[in-house]
PDB file of C-alpha atoms and ligand atoms in Angstrom:
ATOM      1  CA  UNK A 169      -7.422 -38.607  -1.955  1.00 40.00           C
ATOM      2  CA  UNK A 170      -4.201 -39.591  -3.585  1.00 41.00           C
ATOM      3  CA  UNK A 171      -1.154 -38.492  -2.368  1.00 45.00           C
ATOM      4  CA  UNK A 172      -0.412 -36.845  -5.842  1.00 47.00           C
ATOM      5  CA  UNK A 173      -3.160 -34.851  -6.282  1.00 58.00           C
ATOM      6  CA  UNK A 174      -3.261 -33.400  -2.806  1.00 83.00           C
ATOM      7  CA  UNK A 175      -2.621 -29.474  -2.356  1.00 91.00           C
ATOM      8  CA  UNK A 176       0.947 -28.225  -2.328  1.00 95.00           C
ATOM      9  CA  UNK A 177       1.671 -25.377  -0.878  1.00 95.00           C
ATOM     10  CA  UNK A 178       5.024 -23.242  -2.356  1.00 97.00           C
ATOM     11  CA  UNK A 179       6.340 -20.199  -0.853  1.00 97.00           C
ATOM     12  CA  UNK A 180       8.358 -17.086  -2.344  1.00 98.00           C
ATOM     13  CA  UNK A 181      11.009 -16.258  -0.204  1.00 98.00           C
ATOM     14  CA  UNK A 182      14.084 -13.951   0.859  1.00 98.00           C
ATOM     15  CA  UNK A 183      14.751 -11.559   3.140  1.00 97.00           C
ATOM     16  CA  UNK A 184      16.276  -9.634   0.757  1.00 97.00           C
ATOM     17  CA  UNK A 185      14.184  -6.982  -1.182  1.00 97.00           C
ATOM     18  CA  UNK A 186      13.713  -6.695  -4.690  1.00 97.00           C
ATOM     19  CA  UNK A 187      15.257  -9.729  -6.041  1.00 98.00           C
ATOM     20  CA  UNK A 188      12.194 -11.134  -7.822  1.00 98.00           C
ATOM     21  CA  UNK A 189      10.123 -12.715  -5.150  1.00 98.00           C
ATOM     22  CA  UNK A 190       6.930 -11.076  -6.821  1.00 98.00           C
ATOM     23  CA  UNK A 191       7.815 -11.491  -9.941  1.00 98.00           C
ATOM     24  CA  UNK A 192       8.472 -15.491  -9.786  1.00 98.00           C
ATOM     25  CA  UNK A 193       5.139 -16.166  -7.671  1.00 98.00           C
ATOM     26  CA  UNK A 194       2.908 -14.618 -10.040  1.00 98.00           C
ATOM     27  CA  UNK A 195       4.314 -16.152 -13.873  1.00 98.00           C
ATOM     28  CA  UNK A 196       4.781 -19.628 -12.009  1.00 98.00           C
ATOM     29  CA  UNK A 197       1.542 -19.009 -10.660  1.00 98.00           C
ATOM     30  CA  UNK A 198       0.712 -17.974 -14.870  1.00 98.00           C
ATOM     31  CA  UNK A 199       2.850 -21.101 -16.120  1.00 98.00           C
ATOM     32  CA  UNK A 200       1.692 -23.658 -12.907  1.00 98.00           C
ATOM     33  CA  UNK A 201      -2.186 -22.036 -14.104  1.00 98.00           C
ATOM     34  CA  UNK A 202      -2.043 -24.184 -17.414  1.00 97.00           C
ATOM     35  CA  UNK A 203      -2.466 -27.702 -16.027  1.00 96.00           C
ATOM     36  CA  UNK A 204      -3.658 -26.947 -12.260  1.00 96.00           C
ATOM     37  CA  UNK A 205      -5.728 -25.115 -10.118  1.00 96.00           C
ATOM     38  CA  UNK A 206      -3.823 -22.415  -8.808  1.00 97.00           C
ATOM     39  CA  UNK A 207      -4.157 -19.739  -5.814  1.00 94.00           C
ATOM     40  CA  UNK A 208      -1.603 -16.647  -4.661  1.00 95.00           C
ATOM     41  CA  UNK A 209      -1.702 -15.566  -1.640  1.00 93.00           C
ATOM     42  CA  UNK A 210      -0.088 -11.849  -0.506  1.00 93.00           C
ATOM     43  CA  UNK A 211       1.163 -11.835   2.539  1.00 91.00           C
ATOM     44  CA  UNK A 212       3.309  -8.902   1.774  1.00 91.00           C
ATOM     45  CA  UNK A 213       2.097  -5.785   3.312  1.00 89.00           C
ATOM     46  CA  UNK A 214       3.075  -3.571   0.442  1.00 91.00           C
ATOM     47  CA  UNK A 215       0.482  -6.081  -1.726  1.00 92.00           C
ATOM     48  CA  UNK A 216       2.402  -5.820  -4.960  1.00 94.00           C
ATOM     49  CA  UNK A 217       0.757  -9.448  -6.733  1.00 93.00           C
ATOM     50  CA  UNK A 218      -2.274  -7.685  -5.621  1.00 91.00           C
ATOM     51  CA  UNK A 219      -1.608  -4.582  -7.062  1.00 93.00           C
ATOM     52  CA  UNK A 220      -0.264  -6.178 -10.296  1.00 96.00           C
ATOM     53  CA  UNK A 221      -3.231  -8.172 -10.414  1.00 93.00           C
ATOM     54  CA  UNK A 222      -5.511  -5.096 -10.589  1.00 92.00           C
ATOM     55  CA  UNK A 223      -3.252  -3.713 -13.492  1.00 95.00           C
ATOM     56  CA  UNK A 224      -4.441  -6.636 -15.402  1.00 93.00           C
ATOM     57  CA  UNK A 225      -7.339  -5.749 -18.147  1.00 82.00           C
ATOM     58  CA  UNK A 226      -8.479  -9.613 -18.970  1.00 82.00           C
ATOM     59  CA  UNK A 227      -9.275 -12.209 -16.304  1.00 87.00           C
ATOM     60  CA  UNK A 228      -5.710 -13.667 -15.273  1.00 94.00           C
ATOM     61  CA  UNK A 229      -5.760 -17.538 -14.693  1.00 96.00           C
ATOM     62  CA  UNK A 230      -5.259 -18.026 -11.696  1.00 96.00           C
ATOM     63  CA  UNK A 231      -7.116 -16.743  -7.813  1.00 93.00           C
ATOM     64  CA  UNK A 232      -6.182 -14.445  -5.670  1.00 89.00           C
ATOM     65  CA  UNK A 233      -5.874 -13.282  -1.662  1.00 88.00           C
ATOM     66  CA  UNK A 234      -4.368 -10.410  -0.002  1.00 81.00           C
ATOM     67  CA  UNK A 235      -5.211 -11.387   3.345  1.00 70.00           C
ATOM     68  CA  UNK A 236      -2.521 -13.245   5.493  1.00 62.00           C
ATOM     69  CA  UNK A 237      -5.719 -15.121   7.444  1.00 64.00           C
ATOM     70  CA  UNK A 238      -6.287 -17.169   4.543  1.00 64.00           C
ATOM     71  CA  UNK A 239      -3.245 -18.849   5.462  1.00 64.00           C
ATOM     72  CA  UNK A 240      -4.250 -20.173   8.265  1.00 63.00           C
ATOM     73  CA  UNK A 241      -6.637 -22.368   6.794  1.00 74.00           C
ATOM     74  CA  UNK A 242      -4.705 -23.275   3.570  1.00 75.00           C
ATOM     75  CA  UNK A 243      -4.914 -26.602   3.843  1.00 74.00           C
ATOM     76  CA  UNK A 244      -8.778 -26.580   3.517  1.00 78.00           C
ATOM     77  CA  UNK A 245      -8.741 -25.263   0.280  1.00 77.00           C
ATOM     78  CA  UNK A 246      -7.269 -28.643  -0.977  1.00 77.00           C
ATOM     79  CA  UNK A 247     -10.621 -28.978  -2.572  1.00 81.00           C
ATOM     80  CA  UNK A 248     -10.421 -25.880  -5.006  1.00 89.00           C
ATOM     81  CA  UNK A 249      -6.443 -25.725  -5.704  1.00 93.00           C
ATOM     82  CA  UNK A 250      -3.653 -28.070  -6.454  1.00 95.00           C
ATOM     83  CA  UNK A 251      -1.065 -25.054  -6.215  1.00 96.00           C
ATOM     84  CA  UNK A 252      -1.071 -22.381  -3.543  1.00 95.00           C
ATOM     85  CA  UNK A 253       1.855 -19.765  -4.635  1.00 96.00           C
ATOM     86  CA  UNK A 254       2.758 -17.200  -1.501  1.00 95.00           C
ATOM     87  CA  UNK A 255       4.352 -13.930  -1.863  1.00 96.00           C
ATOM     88  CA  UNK A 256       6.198 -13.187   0.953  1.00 95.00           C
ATOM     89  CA  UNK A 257       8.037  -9.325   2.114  1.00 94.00           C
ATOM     90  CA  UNK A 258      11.538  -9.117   1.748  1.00 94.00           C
ATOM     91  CA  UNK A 259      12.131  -7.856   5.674  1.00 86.00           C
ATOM     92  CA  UNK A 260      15.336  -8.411   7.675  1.00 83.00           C
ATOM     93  CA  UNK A 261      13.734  -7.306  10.836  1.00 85.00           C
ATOM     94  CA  UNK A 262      10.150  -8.916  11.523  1.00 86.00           C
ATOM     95  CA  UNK A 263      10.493 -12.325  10.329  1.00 91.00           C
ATOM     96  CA  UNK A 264       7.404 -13.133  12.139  1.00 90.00           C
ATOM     97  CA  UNK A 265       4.969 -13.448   9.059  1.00 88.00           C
ATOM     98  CA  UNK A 266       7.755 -15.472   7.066  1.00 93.00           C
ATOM     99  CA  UNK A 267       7.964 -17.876   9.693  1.00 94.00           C
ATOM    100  CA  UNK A 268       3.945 -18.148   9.932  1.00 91.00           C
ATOM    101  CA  UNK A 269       4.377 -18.792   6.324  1.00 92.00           C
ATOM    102  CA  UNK A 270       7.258 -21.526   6.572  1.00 95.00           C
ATOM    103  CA  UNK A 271       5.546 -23.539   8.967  1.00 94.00           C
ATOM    104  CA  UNK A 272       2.709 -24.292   6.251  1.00 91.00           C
ATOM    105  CA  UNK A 273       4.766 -24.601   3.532  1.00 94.00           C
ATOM    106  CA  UNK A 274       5.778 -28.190   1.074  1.00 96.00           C
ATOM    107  CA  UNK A 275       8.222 -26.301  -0.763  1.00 98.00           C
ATOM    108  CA  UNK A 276      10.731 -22.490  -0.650  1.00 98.00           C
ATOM    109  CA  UNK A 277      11.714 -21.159  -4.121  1.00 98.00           C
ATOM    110  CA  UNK A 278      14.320 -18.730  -3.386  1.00 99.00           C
ATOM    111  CA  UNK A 279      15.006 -16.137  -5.725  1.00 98.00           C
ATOM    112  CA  UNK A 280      18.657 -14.766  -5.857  1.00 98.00           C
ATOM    113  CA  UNK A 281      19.913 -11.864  -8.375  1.00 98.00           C
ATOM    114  CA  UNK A 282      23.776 -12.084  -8.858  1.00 98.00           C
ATOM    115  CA  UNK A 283      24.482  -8.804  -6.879  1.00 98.00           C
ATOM    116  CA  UNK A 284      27.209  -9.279  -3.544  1.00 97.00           C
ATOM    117  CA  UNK A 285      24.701  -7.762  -1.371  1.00 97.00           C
ATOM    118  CA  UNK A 286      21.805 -10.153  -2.079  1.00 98.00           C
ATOM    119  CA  UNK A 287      24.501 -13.187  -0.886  1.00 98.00           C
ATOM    120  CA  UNK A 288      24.505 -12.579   3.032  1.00 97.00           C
ATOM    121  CA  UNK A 289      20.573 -12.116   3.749  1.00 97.00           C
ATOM    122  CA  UNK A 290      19.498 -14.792   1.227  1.00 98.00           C
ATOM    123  CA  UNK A 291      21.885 -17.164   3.037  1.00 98.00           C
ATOM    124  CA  UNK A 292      20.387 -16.187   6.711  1.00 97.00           C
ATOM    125  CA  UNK A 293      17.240 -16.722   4.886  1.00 98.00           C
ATOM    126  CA  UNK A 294      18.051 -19.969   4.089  1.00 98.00           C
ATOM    127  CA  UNK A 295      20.028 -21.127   7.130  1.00 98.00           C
ATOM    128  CA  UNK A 296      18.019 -19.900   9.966  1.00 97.00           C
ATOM    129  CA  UNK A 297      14.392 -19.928   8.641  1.00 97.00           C
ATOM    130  CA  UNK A 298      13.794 -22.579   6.113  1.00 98.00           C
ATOM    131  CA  UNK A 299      16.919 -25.483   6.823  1.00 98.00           C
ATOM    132  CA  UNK A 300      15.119 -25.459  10.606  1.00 98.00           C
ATOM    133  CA  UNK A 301      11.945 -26.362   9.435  1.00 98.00           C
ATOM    134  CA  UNK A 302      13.129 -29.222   7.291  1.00 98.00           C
ATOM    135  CA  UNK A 303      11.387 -27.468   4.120  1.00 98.00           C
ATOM    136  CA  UNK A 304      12.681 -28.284   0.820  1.00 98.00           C
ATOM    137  CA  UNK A 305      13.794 -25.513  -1.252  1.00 98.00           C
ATOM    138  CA  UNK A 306      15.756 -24.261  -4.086  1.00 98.00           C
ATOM    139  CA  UNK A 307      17.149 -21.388  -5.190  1.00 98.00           C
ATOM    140  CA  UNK A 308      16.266 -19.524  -8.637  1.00 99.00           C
ATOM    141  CA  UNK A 309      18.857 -17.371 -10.304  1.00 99.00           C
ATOM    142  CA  UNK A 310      17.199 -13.847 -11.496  1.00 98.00           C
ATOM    143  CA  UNK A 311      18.090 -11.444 -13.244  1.00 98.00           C
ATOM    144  CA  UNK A 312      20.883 -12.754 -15.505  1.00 98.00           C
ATOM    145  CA  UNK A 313      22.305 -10.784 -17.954  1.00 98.00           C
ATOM    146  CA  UNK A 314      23.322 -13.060 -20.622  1.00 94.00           C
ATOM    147  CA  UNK A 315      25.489 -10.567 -21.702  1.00 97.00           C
ATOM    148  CA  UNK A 316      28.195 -11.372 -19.305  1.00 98.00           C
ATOM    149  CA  UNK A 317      29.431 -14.591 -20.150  1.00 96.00           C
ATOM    150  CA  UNK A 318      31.185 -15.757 -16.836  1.00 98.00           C
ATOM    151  CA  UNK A 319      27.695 -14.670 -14.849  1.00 98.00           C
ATOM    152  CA  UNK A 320      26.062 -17.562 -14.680  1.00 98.00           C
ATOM    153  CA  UNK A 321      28.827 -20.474 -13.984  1.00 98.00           C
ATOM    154  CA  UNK A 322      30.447 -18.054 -11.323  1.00 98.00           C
ATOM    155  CA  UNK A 323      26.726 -17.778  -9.405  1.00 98.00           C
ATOM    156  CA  UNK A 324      26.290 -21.622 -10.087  1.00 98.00           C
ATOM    157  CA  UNK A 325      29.558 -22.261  -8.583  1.00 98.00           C
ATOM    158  CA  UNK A 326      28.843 -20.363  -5.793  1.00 98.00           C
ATOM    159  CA  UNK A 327      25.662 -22.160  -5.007  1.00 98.00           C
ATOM    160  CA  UNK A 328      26.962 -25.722  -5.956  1.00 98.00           C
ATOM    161  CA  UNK A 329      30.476 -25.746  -4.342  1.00 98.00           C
ATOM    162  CA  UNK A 330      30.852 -22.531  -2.025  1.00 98.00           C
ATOM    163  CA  UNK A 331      27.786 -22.368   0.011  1.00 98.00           C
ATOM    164  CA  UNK A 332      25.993 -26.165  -1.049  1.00 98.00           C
ATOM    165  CA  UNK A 333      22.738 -24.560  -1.719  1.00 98.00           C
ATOM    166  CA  UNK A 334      20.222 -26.328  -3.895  1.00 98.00           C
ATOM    167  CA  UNK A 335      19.303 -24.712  -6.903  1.00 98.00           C
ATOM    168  CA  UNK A 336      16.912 -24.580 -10.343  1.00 98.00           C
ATOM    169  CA  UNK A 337      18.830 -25.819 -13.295  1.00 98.00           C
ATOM    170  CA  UNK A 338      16.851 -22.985 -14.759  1.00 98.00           C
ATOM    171  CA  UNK A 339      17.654 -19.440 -14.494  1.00 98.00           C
ATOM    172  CA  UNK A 340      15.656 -16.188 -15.139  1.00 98.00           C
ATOM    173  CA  UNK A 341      17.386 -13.854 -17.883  1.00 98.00           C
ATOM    174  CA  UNK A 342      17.212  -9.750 -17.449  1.00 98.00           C
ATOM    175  CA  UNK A 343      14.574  -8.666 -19.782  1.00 98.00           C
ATOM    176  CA  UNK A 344      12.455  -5.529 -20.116  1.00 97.00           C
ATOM    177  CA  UNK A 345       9.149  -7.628 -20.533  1.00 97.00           C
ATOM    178  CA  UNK A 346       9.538  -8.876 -16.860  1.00 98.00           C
ATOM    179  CA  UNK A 347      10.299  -5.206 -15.427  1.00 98.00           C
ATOM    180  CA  UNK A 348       7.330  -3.586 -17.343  1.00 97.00           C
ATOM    181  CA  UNK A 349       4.879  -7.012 -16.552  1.00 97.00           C
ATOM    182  CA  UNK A 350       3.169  -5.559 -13.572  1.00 97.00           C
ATOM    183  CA  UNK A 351       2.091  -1.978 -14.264  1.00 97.00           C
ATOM    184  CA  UNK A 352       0.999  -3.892 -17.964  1.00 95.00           C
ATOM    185  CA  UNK A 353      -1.030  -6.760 -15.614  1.00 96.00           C
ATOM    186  CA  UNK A 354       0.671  -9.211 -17.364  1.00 96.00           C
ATOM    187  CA  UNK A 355       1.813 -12.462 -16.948  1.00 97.00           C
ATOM    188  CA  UNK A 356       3.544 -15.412 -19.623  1.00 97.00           C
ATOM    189  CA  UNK A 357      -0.125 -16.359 -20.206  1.00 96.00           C
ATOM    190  CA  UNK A 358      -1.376 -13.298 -21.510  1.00 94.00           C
ATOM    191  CA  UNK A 359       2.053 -11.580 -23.057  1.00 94.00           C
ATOM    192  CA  UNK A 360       1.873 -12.021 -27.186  1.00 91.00           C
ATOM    193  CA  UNK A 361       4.723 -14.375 -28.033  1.00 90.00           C
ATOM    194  CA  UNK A 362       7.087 -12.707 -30.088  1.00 93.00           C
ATOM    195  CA  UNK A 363      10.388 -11.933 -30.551  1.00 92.00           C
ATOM    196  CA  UNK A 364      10.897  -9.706 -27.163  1.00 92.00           C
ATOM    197  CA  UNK A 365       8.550 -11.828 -25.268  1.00 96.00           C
ATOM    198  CA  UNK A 366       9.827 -15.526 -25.994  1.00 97.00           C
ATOM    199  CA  UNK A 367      12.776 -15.422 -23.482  1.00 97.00           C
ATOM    200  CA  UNK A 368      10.318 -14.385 -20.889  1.00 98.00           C
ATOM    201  CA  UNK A 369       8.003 -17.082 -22.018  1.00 98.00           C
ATOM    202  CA  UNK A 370      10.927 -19.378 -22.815  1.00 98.00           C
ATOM    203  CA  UNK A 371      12.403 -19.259 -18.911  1.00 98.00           C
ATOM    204  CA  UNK A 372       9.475 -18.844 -16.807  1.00 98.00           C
ATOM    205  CA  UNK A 373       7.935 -22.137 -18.498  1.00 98.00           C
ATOM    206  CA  UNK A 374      11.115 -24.402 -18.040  1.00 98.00           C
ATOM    207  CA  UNK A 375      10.731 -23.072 -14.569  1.00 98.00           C
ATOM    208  CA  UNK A 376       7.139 -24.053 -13.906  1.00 98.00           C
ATOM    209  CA  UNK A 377       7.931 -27.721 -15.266  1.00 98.00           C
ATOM    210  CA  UNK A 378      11.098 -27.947 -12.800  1.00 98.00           C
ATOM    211  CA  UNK A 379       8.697 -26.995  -9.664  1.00 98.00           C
ATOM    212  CA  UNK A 380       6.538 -28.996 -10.898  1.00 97.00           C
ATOM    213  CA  UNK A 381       8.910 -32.002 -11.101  1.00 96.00           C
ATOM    214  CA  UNK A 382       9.853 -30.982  -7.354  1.00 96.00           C
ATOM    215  CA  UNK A 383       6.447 -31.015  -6.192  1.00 94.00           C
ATOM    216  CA  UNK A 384       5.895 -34.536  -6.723  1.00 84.00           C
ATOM    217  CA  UNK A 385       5.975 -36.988  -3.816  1.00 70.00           C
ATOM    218  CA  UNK A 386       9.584 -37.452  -2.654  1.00 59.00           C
ATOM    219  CA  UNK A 387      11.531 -40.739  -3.022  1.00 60.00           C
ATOM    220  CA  UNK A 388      11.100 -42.442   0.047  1.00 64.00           C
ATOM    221  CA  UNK A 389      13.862 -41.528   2.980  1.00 61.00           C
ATOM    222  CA  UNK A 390      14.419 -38.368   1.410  1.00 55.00           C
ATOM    223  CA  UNK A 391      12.589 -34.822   2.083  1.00 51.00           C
TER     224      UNK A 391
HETATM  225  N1  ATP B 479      14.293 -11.143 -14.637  1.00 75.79           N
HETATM  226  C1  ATP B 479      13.998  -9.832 -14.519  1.00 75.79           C
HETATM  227  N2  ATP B 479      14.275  -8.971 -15.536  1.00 75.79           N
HETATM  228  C2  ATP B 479      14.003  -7.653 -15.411  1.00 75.79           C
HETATM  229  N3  ATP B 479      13.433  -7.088 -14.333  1.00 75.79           N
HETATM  230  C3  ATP B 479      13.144  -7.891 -13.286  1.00 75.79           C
HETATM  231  C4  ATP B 479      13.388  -9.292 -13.322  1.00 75.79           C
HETATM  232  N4  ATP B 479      12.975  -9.812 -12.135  1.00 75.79           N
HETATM  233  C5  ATP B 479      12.493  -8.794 -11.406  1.00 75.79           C
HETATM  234  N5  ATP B 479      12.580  -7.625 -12.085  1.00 75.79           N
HETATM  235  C6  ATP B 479      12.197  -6.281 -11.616  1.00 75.79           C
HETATM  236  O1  ATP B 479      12.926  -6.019 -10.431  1.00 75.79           O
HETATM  237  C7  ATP B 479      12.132  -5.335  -9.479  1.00 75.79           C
HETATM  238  C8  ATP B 479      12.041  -6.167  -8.216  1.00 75.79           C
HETATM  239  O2  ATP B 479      11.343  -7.375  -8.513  1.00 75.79           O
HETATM  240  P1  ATP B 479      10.184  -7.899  -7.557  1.00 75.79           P
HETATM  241  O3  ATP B 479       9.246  -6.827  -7.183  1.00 75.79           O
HETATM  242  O4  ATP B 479       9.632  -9.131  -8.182  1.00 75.79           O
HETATM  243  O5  ATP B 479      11.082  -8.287  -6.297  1.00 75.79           O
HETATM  244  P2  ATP B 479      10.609  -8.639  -4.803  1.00 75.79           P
HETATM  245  O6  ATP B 479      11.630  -9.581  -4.258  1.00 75.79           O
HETATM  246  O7  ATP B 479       9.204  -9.097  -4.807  1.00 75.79           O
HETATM  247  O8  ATP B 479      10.734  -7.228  -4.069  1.00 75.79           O
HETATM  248  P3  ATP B 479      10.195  -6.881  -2.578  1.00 75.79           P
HETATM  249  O9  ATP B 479      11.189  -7.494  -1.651  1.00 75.79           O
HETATM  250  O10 ATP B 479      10.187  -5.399  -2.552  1.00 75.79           O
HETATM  251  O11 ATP B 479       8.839  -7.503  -2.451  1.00 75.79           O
HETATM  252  C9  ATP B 479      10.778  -5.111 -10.142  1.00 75.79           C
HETATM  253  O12 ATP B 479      10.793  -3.819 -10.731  1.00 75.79           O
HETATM  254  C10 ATP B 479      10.737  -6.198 -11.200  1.00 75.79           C
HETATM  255  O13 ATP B 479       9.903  -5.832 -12.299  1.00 75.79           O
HETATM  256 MG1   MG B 480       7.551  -8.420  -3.727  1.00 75.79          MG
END
């Protein structure tokens, strides 16, 4: 098989809760679903993707599994996916299943809202479980309100020149659409596209095409 059409495997994390973890693995999973065969796995306990997943009326485009054994043989399923998307718990203390995760993983998207007490455990998440295992990841900014002007360079500044953290170029915007999503089973696939949902549609898109651009084969001598 050529290299660029083998499986790639792209995990959710950050030990911090509720910063969007969920909510970016199942609309890239939506977005990543138009052009390739695409799987989420739920390895969080509380099984929200699951959950939202049942909410949802029409077929959604894209598989699903709640169990944390499929994991283990993930990279059998090379045959039936080209994207496997992992939802991960946002847990401080037993970091046992995120590490499980991170030694399987191609690629960590890291979600990050611009609140002060998100900075310190998505940094630990960073430093001591993904930089160790050599897996390339960047962080998404979620959750920005575009209403605050200076929001957006400060956080980038942050990530670029205080703490040298890769990043998206792209950034998720606040919106009511991505709250309300999973009780609606929706996802950017199946949302109508008007005037409330195109900013939804509009980031979550750009997104996909940036992972997607990561996901190809690295230069060689880099990782
Ligand atoms: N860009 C956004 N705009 C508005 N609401 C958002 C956005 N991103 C996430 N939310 C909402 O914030 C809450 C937390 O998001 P989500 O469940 O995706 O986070 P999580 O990191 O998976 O949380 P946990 O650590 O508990 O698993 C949810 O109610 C979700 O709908
Ligand atoms: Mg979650």
């Amino acid at each position: 098989m050529n290299a660029d059409q083998s499986l790639r495997i792209v995990a959710v994390v950050n030990q911090k809760g509720g910063v969007g973890k969920t909510t970016v693995a199942i609309q890239l999973a939506a977005t990543l679903s138009r052009r390739r065969r695409v799987l989420v796995v739920d390895v969080d306990p509380q099984q929200s993707s699951v959950w939202w997943a049942g909410n949802a009326r029409s077929a959604l485009p894209f598989d699903f599994a709640g169990r944390p054994n499929v994991l283990v043989r993930l990279r059998e399923l090379h045959a039936t996916y080209d994207v496997v998307l992992v939802d991960t718990p946002g847990s401080l203390e037993d970091t046992k299943p995120l590490e499980t995760v991170l030694d399987e993983v191609d690629f960590a998207v890291v979600p990050l809202t611009p609140e002060p007490l998100a900075v310190e455990p998505t940094i630990r998440t960073i430093t001591t479980l993904i930089e160790p295992r050599h897996v390339r990841h960047a962080v998404v900014l979620n959750r920005i309100d575009p209403r605050i002007p200076a929001q957006l360079p400060t956080w980038r500044a942050l990530l670029d020149s205080t703490w040298g953290i890769p990043r998206f170029d792209t950034h998720l915007r606040q919106y009511k659409t991505h709250a309300d999503a999973p009780v609606l089973g929706r996802v950017v696939t199946t949302l109508r596209d008007n005037r409330s949902t195109a900013g939804v549609i509009a980031d979550v898109t750009r997104l996909g095409h940036e992972l997607s651009g990561m996901l190809e084969p690295a230069p060689v001598g880099s990782w």
